[in-house]
Each structure stands twice: as C-alpha cells, then as structure tokens.
C-alpha cells in the first residue's frame, strides 16, 4: 500500500456504477475547494450568524445521510495526485464499513493489501514484507475527518466544521437525472494529516465518492461502484488472521 494512502486509511474508522459525469463533478469540487474556503471565510466575516446557521444545517443534513448508512460496501477506484497534479498512485479494491467504528479496506490492484479497523484497533497487513502493524484505533483517528463515516457520538462530530458545497446535476448521459450533494469537512484543530475531506452523495443519497486533501497538498480521490447498503456481514469481516511467518509490530 502506498504509504500516504496508508496514513489516510489507518485514520479511518472509518447502488450505482459511477459514470464519467460523477468523476467530472468530483474533479470540479476539488478544483473549487480553495475558492470555496476563501468565499466561506469572507462570508463568515461579513455575516457570522448566517454562516453559523448554514454550517449547523449542513452538519444536520450530513448526519442524516450518514445515519442511514448503517452498512456500506462498494468497489472503488482511487487516484492520488501531488501538488502539481501529477498522478502518484492508483488503486482498485473494495471498502466495507458498518456503524459504529468498523472498516475493512482491501486492494486488488496494483497490489493485494488489507487494512481492518475492528472498533478497538487498526490492523495494517503488508503482504509484501509479511508484516502486520497494529495501532490503537482511538489514537489513529485523532483529528481525522474520515472518522465521521462511522462515528456516531457528538463529541467526535464537534471536532469538525462542515459546509455543504454547491450541488452538481447529473446529466442524462449518466443514466438518469439527479443531483449530487457534497459536504466539505475540516478539522477545527490544525496540524493534522488531513486538511479537508469532501463527501459526495448521488441522487439516491448513497456515498458516491470521497476526496481528501492532505498536509502535503496531495489529493486522494475514491470513486465508488456497485454500492450496497444492505447485506449480510460475515463474522470474520472485521478480523485479521495472521500467518505464523508474519512479523507483528504492535504499537497499541
């Protein structure tokens, strides 16, 4: 697993086939992220009470959408670009989540990797070097906005500012008309690995993509496909079986 990508997902407690129009909308949201932040700051200075109401409304709206997402399983295509927009990593795989606080990230391309958050610990399995790194989940998710995907407690949500971005419409070429809703999440405390996280939902209110801007100005975009929100969860989904030959680096 690419090291930068691993950092994102170690921090995670973290249905439609997504078409080109969705990817285009995600790209537009990414390109306008800085402009949106500047406009938001200007609006806050001119009308703080209105801005506070908008943020409160955005938070409630996002909580409602994620609250319906008790389960989530989807394939993904991931692209990571650097500050100069050069592609530095691409991957494909499957993401499975259940609320609260469980996640399984599995890649099939370019390498087979596995990361599991079981609610107490995060297990990062590196098959190439035959090593498993284990971290405390509470420590791993500190100030990382991706935690909101599976977190349900108010104390965690209070650590982040949430704004709803301008909606984008799906064209007829995408299969059906509809509206994409995007929310930008920013940690209130500076200094973390993730600067902003943008979650985009499709016209069926399913999580269609996520976009992360990190402290090194790298942008990681995941576009989901074959989305499922109701499915039987196998007993071993959020557990890790470690071969005897593997080295275990337990940092809990």
PDB file of N, CA, C and O in Angstrom, residues 81-160:
ATOM      1  N   UNK A  81      -3.026  12.404  -6.514  1.00  0.00           N
ATOM      2  CA  UNK A  81      -2.195  13.345  -7.269  1.00  0.00           C
ATOM      3  C   UNK A  81      -1.443  14.243  -6.305  1.00  0.00           C
ATOM      4  O   UNK A  81      -1.911  14.506  -5.193  1.00  0.00           O
ATOM      5  N   UNK A  82      -0.263  14.715  -6.730  1.00  0.00           N
ATOM      6  CA  UNK A  82       0.517  15.621  -5.889  1.00  0.00           C
ATOM      7  C   UNK A  82       0.116  17.064  -6.144  1.00  0.00           C
ATOM      8  O   UNK A  82      -0.846  17.341  -6.876  1.00  0.00           O
ATOM      9  N   UNK A  83       0.847  17.994  -5.534  1.00  0.00           N
ATOM     10  CA  UNK A  83       0.504  19.415  -5.627  1.00  0.00           C
ATOM     11  C   UNK A  83       0.585  19.941  -7.051  1.00  0.00           C
ATOM     12  O   UNK A  83      -0.048  20.951  -7.393  1.00  0.00           O
ATOM     13  N   UNK A  84       1.361  19.265  -7.901  1.00  0.00           N
ATOM     14  CA  UNK A  84       1.488  19.661  -9.301  1.00  0.00           C
ATOM     15  C   UNK A  84       0.521  18.904 -10.208  1.00  0.00           C
ATOM     16  O   UNK A  84       0.646  18.932 -11.437  1.00  0.00           O
ATOM     17  N   UNK A  85      -0.420  18.171  -9.596  1.00  0.00           N
ATOM     18  CA  UNK A  85      -1.434  17.394 -10.302  1.00  0.00           C
ATOM     19  C   UNK A  85      -0.862  16.198 -11.053  1.00  0.00           C
ATOM     20  O   UNK A  85      -1.486  15.680 -11.993  1.00  0.00           O
ATOM     21  N   UNK A  86       0.320  15.726 -10.639  1.00  0.00           N
ATOM     22  CA  UNK A  86       0.885  14.503 -11.202  1.00  0.00           C
ATOM     23  C   UNK A  86       0.305  13.298 -10.456  1.00  0.00           C
ATOM     24  O   UNK A  86       0.225  13.303  -9.224  1.00  0.00           O
ATOM     25  N   UNK A  87      -0.100  12.269 -11.188  1.00  0.00           N
ATOM     26  CA  UNK A  87      -0.627  11.066 -10.558  1.00  0.00           C
ATOM     27  C   UNK A  87       0.524  10.297  -9.916  1.00  0.00           C
ATOM     28  O   UNK A  87       1.486   9.914 -10.569  1.00  0.00           O
ATOM     29  N   UNK A  88       0.435  10.081  -8.597  1.00  0.00           N
ATOM     30  CA  UNK A  88       1.490   9.382  -7.861  1.00  0.00           C
ATOM     31  C   UNK A  88       1.065   7.997  -7.396  1.00  0.00           C
ATOM     32  O   UNK A  88       1.897   7.195  -6.977  1.00  0.00           O
ATOM     33  N   UNK A  89      -0.244   7.706  -7.471  1.00  0.00           N
ATOM     34  CA  UNK A  89      -0.709   6.382  -7.048  1.00  0.00           C
ATOM     35  C   UNK A  89      -2.102   6.131  -7.593  1.00  0.00           C
ATOM     36  O   UNK A  89      -2.940   7.036  -7.637  1.00  0.00           O
ATOM     37  N   UNK A  90      -2.355   4.887  -8.007  1.00  0.00           N
ATOM     38  CA  UNK A  90      -3.684   4.459  -8.414  1.00  0.00           C
ATOM     39  C   UNK A  90      -3.951   3.093  -7.807  1.00  0.00           C
ATOM     40  O   UNK A  90      -3.032   2.285  -7.660  1.00  0.00           O
ATOM     41  N   UNK A  91      -5.193   2.842  -7.456  1.00  0.00           N
ATOM     42  CA  UNK A  91      -5.528   1.556  -6.844  1.00  0.00           C
ATOM     43  C   UNK A  91      -6.990   1.215  -7.107  1.00  0.00           C
ATOM     44  O   UNK A  91      -7.813   2.095  -7.401  1.00  0.00           O
ATOM     45  N   UNK A  92      -7.287  -0.071  -6.982  1.00  0.00           N
ATOM     46  CA  UNK A  92      -8.657  -0.561  -7.070  1.00  0.00           C
ATOM     47  C   UNK A  92      -8.869  -1.567  -5.950  1.00  0.00           C
ATOM     48  O   UNK A  92      -7.932  -2.246  -5.521  1.00  0.00           O
ATOM     49  N   UNK A  93     -10.088  -1.661  -5.457  1.00  0.00           N
ATOM     50  CA  UNK A  93     -10.358  -2.618  -4.397  1.00  0.00           C
ATOM     51  C   UNK A  93     -11.773  -2.515  -3.886  1.00  0.00           C
ATOM     52  O   UNK A  93     -12.671  -2.057  -4.603  1.00  0.00           O
ATOM     53  N   UNK A  94     -11.962  -2.915  -2.630  1.00  0.00           N
ATOM     54  CA  UNK A  94     -13.287  -2.931  -2.010  1.00  0.00           C
ATOM     55  C   UNK A  94     -13.219  -2.299  -0.625  1.00  0.00           C
ATOM     56  O   UNK A  94     -12.278  -2.542   0.133  1.00  0.00           O
ATOM     57  N   UNK A  95     -14.205  -1.494  -0.312  1.00  0.00           N
ATOM     58  CA  UNK A  95     -14.331  -0.881   1.008  1.00  0.00           C
ATOM     59  C   UNK A  95     -15.620  -1.361   1.652  1.00  0.00           C
ATOM     60  O   UNK A  95     -16.691  -1.303   1.044  1.00  0.00           O
ATOM     61  N   UNK A  96     -15.525  -1.848   2.904  1.00  0.00           N
ATOM     62  CA  UNK A  96     -16.696  -2.287   3.661  1.00  0.00           C
ATOM     63  C   UNK A  96     -16.706  -1.560   5.002  1.00  0.00           C
ATOM     64  O   UNK A  96     -15.682  -1.516   5.686  1.00  0.00           O
ATOM     65  N   UNK A  97     -17.848  -0.987   5.377  1.00  0.00           N
ATOM     66  CA  UNK A  97     -17.961  -0.281   6.654  1.00  0.00           C
ATOM     67  C   UNK A  97     -19.280  -0.635   7.329  1.00  0.00           C
ATOM     68  O   UNK A  97     -20.285  -0.875   6.664  1.00  0.00           O
ATOM     69  N   UNK A  98     -19.280  -0.654   8.651  1.00  0.00           N
ATOM     70  CA  UNK A  98     -20.513  -0.717   9.430  1.00  0.00           C
ATOM     71  C   UNK A  98     -20.392   0.287  10.570  1.00  0.00           C
ATOM     72  O   UNK A  98     -19.294   0.550  11.065  1.00  0.00           O
ATOM     73  N   UNK A  99     -21.515   0.870  10.941  1.00  0.00           N
ATOM     74  CA  UNK A  99     -21.531   1.806  12.051  1.00  0.00           C
ATOM     75  C   UNK A  99     -21.951   1.079  13.316  1.00  0.00           C
ATOM     76  O   UNK A  99     -22.868   0.244  13.266  1.00  0.00           O
ATOM     77  N   UNK A 100     -21.303   1.384  14.466  1.00  0.00           N
ATOM     78  CA  UNK A 100     -20.225   2.353  14.587  1.00  0.00           C
ATOM     79  C   UNK A 100     -18.828   1.729  14.482  1.00  0.00           C
ATOM     80  O   UNK A 100     -18.597   0.597  14.918  1.00  0.00           O
ATOM     81  N   UNK A 101     -17.932   2.466  13.840  1.00  0.00           N
ATOM     82  CA  UNK A 101     -16.480   2.315  14.004  1.00  0.00           C
ATOM     83  C   UNK A 101     -15.809   1.061  13.457  1.00  0.00           C
ATOM     84  O   UNK A 101     -14.781   0.643  13.977  1.00  0.00           O
ATOM     85  N   UNK A 102     -16.367   0.448  12.394  1.00  0.00           N
ATOM     86  CA  UNK A 102     -15.696  -0.711  11.809  1.00  0.00           C
ATOM     87  C   UNK A 102     -15.508  -0.521  10.306  1.00  0.00           C
ATOM     88  O   UNK A 102     -16.410  -0.038   9.609  1.00  0.00           O
ATOM     89  N   UNK A 103     -14.332  -0.906   9.828  1.00  0.00           N
ATOM     90  CA  UNK A 103     -13.981  -0.672   8.433  1.00  0.00           C
ATOM     91  C   UNK A 103     -13.034  -1.759   7.937  1.00  0.00           C
ATOM     92  O   UNK A 103     -12.162  -2.228   8.675  1.00  0.00           O
ATOM     93  N   UNK A 104     -13.208  -2.153   6.675  1.00  0.00           N
ATOM     94  CA  UNK A 104     -12.294  -3.091   6.020  1.00  0.00           C
ATOM     95  C   UNK A 104     -11.954  -2.525   4.645  1.00  0.00           C
ATOM     96  O   UNK A 104     -12.847  -2.274   3.826  1.00  0.00           O
ATOM     97  N   UNK A 105     -10.659  -2.307   4.404  1.00  0.00           N
ATOM     98  CA  UNK A 105     -10.161  -1.757   3.144  1.00  0.00           C
ATOM     99  C   UNK A 105      -9.253  -2.806   2.509  1.00  0.00           C
ATOM    100  O   UNK A 105      -8.278  -3.249   3.108  1.00  0.00           O
ATOM    101  N   UNK A 106      -9.624  -3.225   1.308  1.00  0.00           N
ATOM    102  CA  UNK A 106      -8.894  -4.293   0.636  1.00  0.00           C
ATOM    103  C   UNK A 106      -8.597  -3.867  -0.795  1.00  0.00           C
ATOM    104  O   UNK A 106      -9.507  -3.510  -1.543  1.00  0.00           O
ATOM    105  N   UNK A 107      -7.321  -3.882  -1.192  1.00  0.00           N
ATOM    106  CA  UNK A 107      -6.983  -3.560  -2.568  1.00  0.00           C
ATOM    107  C   UNK A 107      -6.643  -4.827  -3.348  1.00  0.00           C
ATOM    108  O   UNK A 107      -6.098  -5.783  -2.793  1.00  0.00           O
ATOM    109  N   UNK A 108      -6.982  -4.804  -4.637  1.00  0.00           N
ATOM    110  CA  UNK A 108      -6.661  -5.904  -5.538  1.00  0.00           C
ATOM    111  C   UNK A 108      -5.687  -5.476  -6.624  1.00  0.00           C
ATOM    112  O   UNK A 108      -5.091  -6.320  -7.296  1.00  0.00           O
ATOM    113  N   UNK A 109      -5.514  -4.163  -6.797  1.00  0.00           N
ATOM    114  CA  UNK A 109      -4.597  -3.599  -7.787  1.00  0.00           C
ATOM    115  C   UNK A 109      -4.033  -2.299  -7.249  1.00  0.00           C
ATOM    116  O   UNK A 109      -4.782  -1.513  -6.664  1.00  0.00           O
ATOM    117  N   UNK A 110      -2.756  -2.003  -7.392  1.00  0.00           N
ATOM    118  CA  UNK A 110      -1.731  -2.805  -8.068  1.00  0.00           C
ATOM    119  C   UNK A 110      -1.189  -3.953  -7.217  1.00  0.00           C
ATOM    120  O   UNK A 110      -0.516  -4.832  -7.710  1.00  0.00           O
ATOM    121  N   UNK A 111      -1.479  -3.915  -5.905  1.00  0.00           N
ATOM    122  CA  UNK A 111      -1.043  -4.984  -5.006  1.00  0.00           C
ATOM    123  C   UNK A 111      -2.223  -5.413  -4.138  1.00  0.00           C
ATOM    124  O   UNK A 111      -3.188  -4.669  -3.965  1.00  0.00           O
ATOM    125  N   UNK A 112      -2.124  -6.596  -3.559  1.00  0.00           N
ATOM    126  CA  UNK A 112      -3.128  -7.052  -2.615  1.00  0.00           C
ATOM    127  C   UNK A 112      -2.738  -6.586  -1.213  1.00  0.00           C
ATOM    128  O   UNK A 112      -1.690  -6.962  -0.700  1.00  0.00           O
ATOM    129  N   UNK A 113      -3.577  -5.734  -0.621  1.00  0.00           N
ATOM    130  CA  UNK A 113      -3.315  -5.213   0.718  1.00  0.00           C
ATOM    131  C   UNK A 113      -4.595  -5.288   1.541  1.00  0.00           C
ATOM    132  O   UNK A 113      -5.700  -5.390   0.996  1.00  0.00           O
ATOM    133  N   UNK A 114      -4.446  -5.194   2.852  1.00  0.00           N
ATOM    134  CA  UNK A 114      -5.604  -5.278   3.740  1.00  0.00           C
ATOM    135  C   UNK A 114      -5.407  -4.364   4.938  1.00  0.00           C
ATOM    136  O   UNK A 114      -4.332  -4.347   5.551  1.00  0.00           O
ATOM    137  N   UNK A 115      -6.452  -3.596   5.255  1.00  0.00           N
ATOM    138  CA  UNK A 115      -6.468  -2.780   6.462  1.00  0.00           C
ATOM    139  C   UNK A 115      -7.822  -2.963   7.124  1.00  0.00           C
ATOM    140  O   UNK A 115      -8.859  -2.851   6.469  1.00  0.00           O
ATOM    141  N   UNK A 116      -7.808  -3.286   8.416  1.00  0.00           N
ATOM    142  CA  UNK A 116      -9.045  -3.548   9.146  1.00  0.00           C
ATOM    143  C   UNK A 116      -9.075  -2.708  10.424  1.00  0.00           C
ATOM    144  O   UNK A 116      -8.118  -2.720  11.205  1.00  0.00           O
ATOM    145  N   UNK A 117     -10.174  -1.969  10.623  1.00  0.00           N
ATOM    146  CA  UNK A 117     -10.442  -1.292  11.895  1.00  0.00           C
ATOM    147  C   UNK A 117     -11.586  -2.048  12.559  1.00  0.00           C
ATOM    148  O   UNK A 117     -12.693  -2.115  12.009  1.00  0.00           O
ATOM    149  N   UNK A 118     -11.312  -2.653  13.723  1.00  0.00           N
ATOM    150  CA  UNK A 118     -12.308  -3.534  14.355  1.00  0.00           C
ATOM    151  C   UNK A 118     -13.083  -2.872  15.489  1.00  0.00           C
ATOM    152  O   UNK A 118     -13.861  -3.521  16.194  1.00  0.00           O
ATOM    153  N   UNK A 119     -12.889  -1.561  15.671  1.00  0.00           N
ATOM    154  CA  UNK A 119     -13.570  -0.841  16.747  1.00  0.00           C
ATOM    155  C   UNK A 119     -12.661  -0.530  17.920  1.00  0.00           C
ATOM    156  O   UNK A 119     -12.907   0.402  18.679  1.00  0.00           O
ATOM    157  N   UNK A 120     -11.564  -1.284  18.047  1.00  0.00           N
ATOM    158  CA  UNK A 120     -10.596  -1.053  19.116  1.00  0.00           C
ATOM    159  C   UNK A 120      -9.185  -0.854  18.580  1.00  0.00           C
ATOM    160  O   UNK A 120      -8.395  -0.099  19.131  1.00  0.00           O
ATOM    161  N   UNK A 121      -8.859  -1.561  17.503  1.00  0.00           N
ATOM    162  CA  UNK A 121      -7.514  -1.485  16.939  1.00  0.00           C
ATOM    163  C   UNK A 121      -7.590  -1.431  15.416  1.00  0.00           C
ATOM    164  O   UNK A 121      -8.580  -1.838  14.802  1.00  0.00           O
ATOM    165  N   UNK A 122      -6.522  -0.897  14.806  1.00  0.00           N
ATOM    166  CA  UNK A 122      -6.385  -0.869  13.355  1.00  0.00           C
ATOM    167  C   UNK A 122      -5.259  -1.815  12.971  1.00  0.00           C
ATOM    168  O   UNK A 122      -4.141  -1.707  13.489  1.00  0.00           O
ATOM    169  N   UNK A 123      -5.546  -2.756  12.059  1.00  0.00           N
ATOM    170  CA  UNK A 123      -4.605  -3.773  11.623  1.00  0.00           C
ATOM    171  C   UNK A 123      -4.220  -3.502  10.172  1.00  0.00           C
ATOM    172  O   UNK A 123      -5.071  -3.574   9.280  1.00  0.00           O
ATOM    173  N   UNK A 124      -2.957  -3.163   9.943  1.00  0.00           N
ATOM    174  CA  UNK A 124      -2.470  -2.872   8.597  1.00  0.00           C
ATOM    175  C   UNK A 124      -1.588  -4.033   8.146  1.00  0.00           C
ATOM    176  O   UNK A 124      -0.473  -4.208   8.647  1.00  0.00           O
ATOM    177  N   UNK A 125      -2.083  -4.850   7.206  1.00  0.00           N
ATOM    178  CA  UNK A 125      -1.385  -6.057   6.768  1.00  0.00           C
ATOM    179  C   UNK A 125      -0.613  -5.772   5.482  1.00  0.00           C
ATOM    180  O   UNK A 125      -1.213  -5.445   4.454  1.00  0.00           O
ATOM    181  N   UNK A 126       0.704  -5.887   5.551  1.00  0.00           N
ATOM    182  CA  UNK A 126       1.571  -5.701   4.388  1.00  0.00           C
ATOM    183  C   UNK A 126       2.068  -7.069   3.937  1.00  0.00           C
ATOM    184  O   UNK A 126       2.997  -7.633   4.531  1.00  0.00           O
ATOM    185  N   UNK A 127       1.443  -7.612   2.902  1.00  0.00           N
ATOM    186  CA  UNK A 127       1.801  -8.957   2.444  1.00  0.00           C
ATOM    187  C   UNK A 127       3.163  -8.991   1.776  1.00  0.00           C
ATOM    188  O   UNK A 127       3.829 -10.025   1.759  1.00  0.00           O
ATOM    189  N   UNK A 128       3.602  -7.863   1.218  1.00  0.00           N
ATOM    190  CA  UNK A 128       4.883  -7.824   0.511  1.00  0.00           C
ATOM    191  C   UNK A 128       6.050  -8.089   1.456  1.00  0.00           C
ATOM    192  O   UNK A 128       6.976  -8.838   1.142  1.00  0.00           O
ATOM    193  N   UNK A 129       6.022  -7.474   2.645  1.00  0.00           N
ATOM    194  CA  UNK A 129       7.111  -7.665   3.615  1.00  0.00           C
ATOM    195  C   UNK A 129       6.703  -8.624   4.729  1.00  0.00           C
ATOM    196  O   UNK A 129       7.459  -8.839   5.666  1.00  0.00           O
ATOM    197  N   UNK A 130       5.474  -9.174   4.624  1.00  0.00           N
ATOM    198  CA  UNK A 130       4.960 -10.123   5.618  1.00  0.00           C
ATOM    199  C   UNK A 130       4.997  -9.528   7.025  1.00  0.00           C
ATOM    200  O   UNK A 130       5.580 -10.087   7.950  1.00  0.00           O
ATOM    201  N   UNK A 131       4.346  -8.382   7.158  1.00  0.00           N
ATOM    202  CA  UNK A 131       4.307  -7.691   8.453  1.00  0.00           C
ATOM    203  C   UNK A 131       2.916  -7.132   8.711  1.00  0.00           C
ATOM    204  O   UNK A 131       2.223  -6.702   7.787  1.00  0.00           O
ATOM    205  N   UNK A 132       2.518  -7.144   9.985  1.00  0.00           N
ATOM    206  CA  UNK A 132       1.255  -6.552  10.401  1.00  0.00           C
ATOM    207  C   UNK A 132       1.548  -5.471  11.438  1.00  0.00           C
ATOM    208  O   UNK A 132       2.203  -5.734  12.452  1.00  0.00           O
ATOM    209  N   UNK A 133       1.083  -4.244  11.176  1.00  0.00           N
ATOM    210  CA  UNK A 133       1.222  -3.149  12.128  1.00  0.00           C
ATOM    211  C   UNK A 133      -0.121  -2.943  12.821  1.00  0.00           C
ATOM    212  O   UNK A 133      -1.157  -2.840  12.160  1.00  0.00           O
ATOM    213  N   UNK A 134      -0.107  -2.883  14.159  1.00  0.00           N
ATOM    214  CA  UNK A 134      -1.333  -2.743  14.930  1.00  0.00           C
ATOM    215  C   UNK A 134      -1.284  -1.431  15.709  1.00  0.00           C
ATOM    216  O   UNK A 134      -0.314  -1.158  16.421  1.00  0.00           O
ATOM    217  N   UNK A 135      -2.329  -0.612  15.561  1.00  0.00           N
ATOM    218  CA  UNK A 135      -2.407   0.674  16.245  1.00  0.00           C
ATOM    219  C   UNK A 135      -3.700   0.752  17.053  1.00  0.00           C
ATOM    220  O   UNK A 135      -4.702   0.115  16.708  1.00  0.00           O
ATOM    221  N   UNK A 136      -3.669   1.551  18.122  1.00  0.00           N
ATOM    222  CA  UNK A 136      -4.900   1.852  18.848  1.00  0.00           C
ATOM    223  C   UNK A 136      -5.816   2.654  17.933  1.00  0.00           C
ATOM    224  O   UNK A 136      -5.393   3.654  17.335  1.00  0.00           O
ATOM    225  N   UNK A 137      -7.061   2.246  17.807  1.00  0.00           N
ATOM    226  CA  UNK A 137      -7.971   2.954  16.916  1.00  0.00           C
ATOM    227  C   UNK A 137      -8.258   4.364  17.408  1.00  0.00           C
ATOM    228  O   UNK A 137      -8.350   5.295  16.613  1.00  0.00           O
ATOM    229  N   UNK A 138      -8.375   4.552  18.708  1.00  0.00           N
ATOM    230  CA  UNK A 138      -8.628   5.885  19.250  1.00  0.00           C
ATOM    231  C   UNK A 138      -7.515   6.855  18.871  1.00  0.00           C
ATOM    232  O   UNK A 138      -7.770   8.008  18.514  1.00  0.00           O
ATOM    233  N   UNK A 139      -6.251   6.392  18.957  1.00  0.00           N
ATOM    234  CA  UNK A 139      -5.129   7.252  18.603  1.00  0.00           C
ATOM    235  C   UNK A 139      -5.039   7.468  17.103  1.00  0.00           C
ATOM    236  O   UNK A 139      -4.678   8.556  16.629  1.00  0.00           O
ATOM    237  N   UNK A 140      -5.351   6.434  16.326  1.00  0.00           N
ATOM    238  CA  UNK A 140      -5.210   6.512  14.879  1.00  0.00           C
ATOM    239  C   UNK A 140      -6.174   7.505  14.249  1.00  0.00           C
ATOM    240  O   UNK A 140      -5.862   8.119  13.228  1.00  0.00           O
ATOM    241  N   UNK A 141      -7.347   7.682  14.843  1.00  0.00           N
ATOM    242  CA  UNK A 141      -8.367   8.526  14.214  1.00  0.00           C
ATOM    243  C   UNK A 141      -8.384   9.958  14.730  1.00  0.00           C
ATOM    244  O   UNK A 141      -9.224  10.753  14.320  1.00  0.00           O
ATOM    245  N   UNK A 142      -7.477  10.303  15.592  1.00  0.00           N
ATOM    246  CA  UNK A 142      -7.479  11.641  16.180  1.00  0.00           C
ATOM    247  C   UNK A 142      -7.434  12.721  15.099  1.00  0.00           C
ATOM    248  O   UNK A 142      -6.542  12.745  14.264  1.00  0.00           O
ATOM    249  N   UNK A 143      -8.410  13.627  15.121  1.00  0.00           N
ATOM    250  CA  UNK A 143      -8.481  14.785  14.233  1.00  0.00           C
ATOM    251  C   UNK A 143      -8.558  14.418  12.753  1.00  0.00           C
ATOM    252  O   UNK A 143      -8.295  15.270  11.900  1.00  0.00           O
ATOM    253  N   UNK A 144      -8.894  13.170  12.414  1.00  0.00           N
ATOM    254  CA  UNK A 144      -9.025  12.792  11.009  1.00  0.00           C
ATOM    255  C   UNK A 144     -10.505  12.815  10.639  1.00  0.00           C
ATOM    256  O   UNK A 144     -11.293  12.050  11.186  1.00  0.00           O
ATOM    257  N   UNK A 145     -10.916  13.676   9.701  1.00  0.00           N
ATOM    258  CA  UNK A 145     -12.344  13.828   9.408  1.00  0.00           C
ATOM    259  C   UNK A 145     -13.008  12.572   8.845  1.00  0.00           C
ATOM    260  O   UNK A 145     -14.234  12.443   8.906  1.00  0.00           O
ATOM    261  N   UNK A 146     -12.226  11.643   8.313  1.00  0.00           N
ATOM    262  CA  UNK A 146     -12.827  10.429   7.761  1.00  0.00           C
ATOM    263  C   UNK A 146     -13.489   9.591   8.853  1.00  0.00           C
ATOM    264  O   UNK A 146     -14.307   8.700   8.578  1.00  0.00           O
ATOM    265  N   UNK A 147     -13.172   9.896  10.115  1.00  0.00           N
ATOM    266  CA  UNK A 147     -13.793   9.192  11.242  1.00  0.00           C
ATOM    267  C   UNK A 147     -15.311   9.371  11.245  1.00  0.00           C
ATOM    268  O   UNK A 147     -16.043   8.527  11.739  1.00  0.00           O
ATOM    269  N   UNK A 148     -15.808  10.472  10.657  1.00  0.00           N
ATOM    270  CA  UNK A 148     -17.245  10.736  10.679  1.00  0.00           C
ATOM    271  C   UNK A 148     -18.037   9.737   9.841  1.00  0.00           C
ATOM    272  O   UNK A 148     -19.259   9.637   9.987  1.00  0.00           O
ATOM    273  N   UNK A 149     -17.376   8.993   8.967  1.00  0.00           N
ATOM    274  CA  UNK A 149     -18.080   7.983   8.180  1.00  0.00           C
ATOM    275  C   UNK A 149     -18.749   6.939   9.066  1.00  0.00           C
ATOM    276  O   UNK A 149     -19.809   6.414   8.728  1.00  0.00           O
ATOM    277  N   UNK A 150     -18.114   6.640  10.187  1.00  0.00           N
ATOM    278  CA  UNK A 150     -18.671   5.598  11.054  1.00  0.00           C
ATOM    279  C   UNK A 150     -18.908   6.059  12.490  1.00  0.00           C
ATOM    280  O   UNK A 150     -19.488   5.318  13.274  1.00  0.00           O
ATOM    281  N   UNK A 151     -18.477   7.249  12.857  1.00  0.00           N
ATOM    282  CA  UNK A 151     -18.667   7.737  14.227  1.00  0.00           C
ATOM    283  C   UNK A 151     -20.100   8.225  14.436  1.00  0.00           C
ATOM    284  O   UNK A 151     -20.706   8.812  13.536  1.00  0.00           O
ATOM    285  N   UNK A 152     -20.626   8.003  15.632  1.00  0.00           N
ATOM    286  CA  UNK A 152     -21.991   8.415  15.936  1.00  0.00           C
ATOM    287  C   UNK A 152     -22.087   9.364  17.132  1.00  0.00           C
ATOM    288  O   UNK A 152     -23.158   9.920  17.387  1.00  0.00           O
ATOM    289  N   UNK A 153     -20.985   9.578  17.859  1.00  0.00           N
ATOM    290  CA  UNK A 153     -21.056  10.386  19.085  1.00  0.00           C
ATOM    291  C   UNK A 153     -20.840  11.868  18.792  1.00  0.00           C
ATOM    292  O   UNK A 153     -20.078  12.252  17.910  1.00  0.00           O
ATOM    293  N   UNK A 154     -21.506  12.715  19.560  1.00  0.00           N
ATOM    294  CA  UNK A 154     -21.456  14.165  19.361  1.00  0.00           C
ATOM    295  C   UNK A 154     -20.070  14.738  19.642  1.00  0.00           C
ATOM    296  O   UNK A 154     -19.657  15.717  19.018  1.00  0.00           O
ATOM    297  N   UNK A 155     -19.336  14.144  20.582  1.00  0.00           N
ATOM    298  CA  UNK A 155     -18.003  14.654  20.915  1.00  0.00           C
ATOM    299  C   UNK A 155     -17.085  14.602  19.705  1.00  0.00           C
ATOM    300  O   UNK A 155     -16.277  15.521  19.479  1.00  0.00           O
ATOM    301  N   UNK A 156     -17.178  13.535  18.918  1.00  0.00           N
ATOM    302  CA  UNK A 156     -16.347  13.415  17.722  1.00  0.00           C
ATOM    303  C   UNK A 156     -16.785  14.415  16.654  1.00  0.00           C
ATOM    304  O   UNK A 156     -15.956  15.102  16.054  1.00  0.00           O
ATOM    305  N   UNK A 157     -18.089  14.528  16.421  1.00  0.00           N
ATOM    306  CA  UNK A 157     -18.591  15.462  15.407  1.00  0.00           C
ATOM    307  C   UNK A 157     -18.244  16.914  15.741  1.00  0.00           C
ATOM    308  O   UNK A 157     -18.037  17.731  14.835  1.00  0.00           O
ATOM    309  N   UNK A 158     -18.158  17.234  17.031  1.00  0.00           N
ATOM    310  CA  UNK A 158     -17.879  18.609  17.445  1.00  0.00           C
ATOM    311  C   UNK A 158     -16.464  19.059  17.090  1.00  0.00           C
ATOM    312  O   UNK A 158     -16.161  20.255  17.133  1.00  0.00           O
ATOM    313  N   UNK A 159     -15.609  18.124  16.717  1.00  0.00           N
ATOM    314  CA  UNK A 159     -14.220  18.464  16.382  1.00  0.00           C
ATOM    315  C   UNK A 159     -14.058  19.005  14.967  1.00  0.00           C
ATOM    316  O   UNK A 159     -12.969  19.420  14.580  1.00  0.00           O
ATOM    317  N   UNK A 160     -15.149  19.024  14.187  1.00  0.00           N
ATOM    318  CA  UNK A 160     -15.042  19.374  12.771  1.00  0.00           C
ATOM    319  C   UNK A 160     -16.059  20.430  12.358  1.00  0.00           C
ATOM    320  O   UNK A 160     -17.157  20.501  12.906  1.00  0.00           O
TER     321      UNK A 160
END
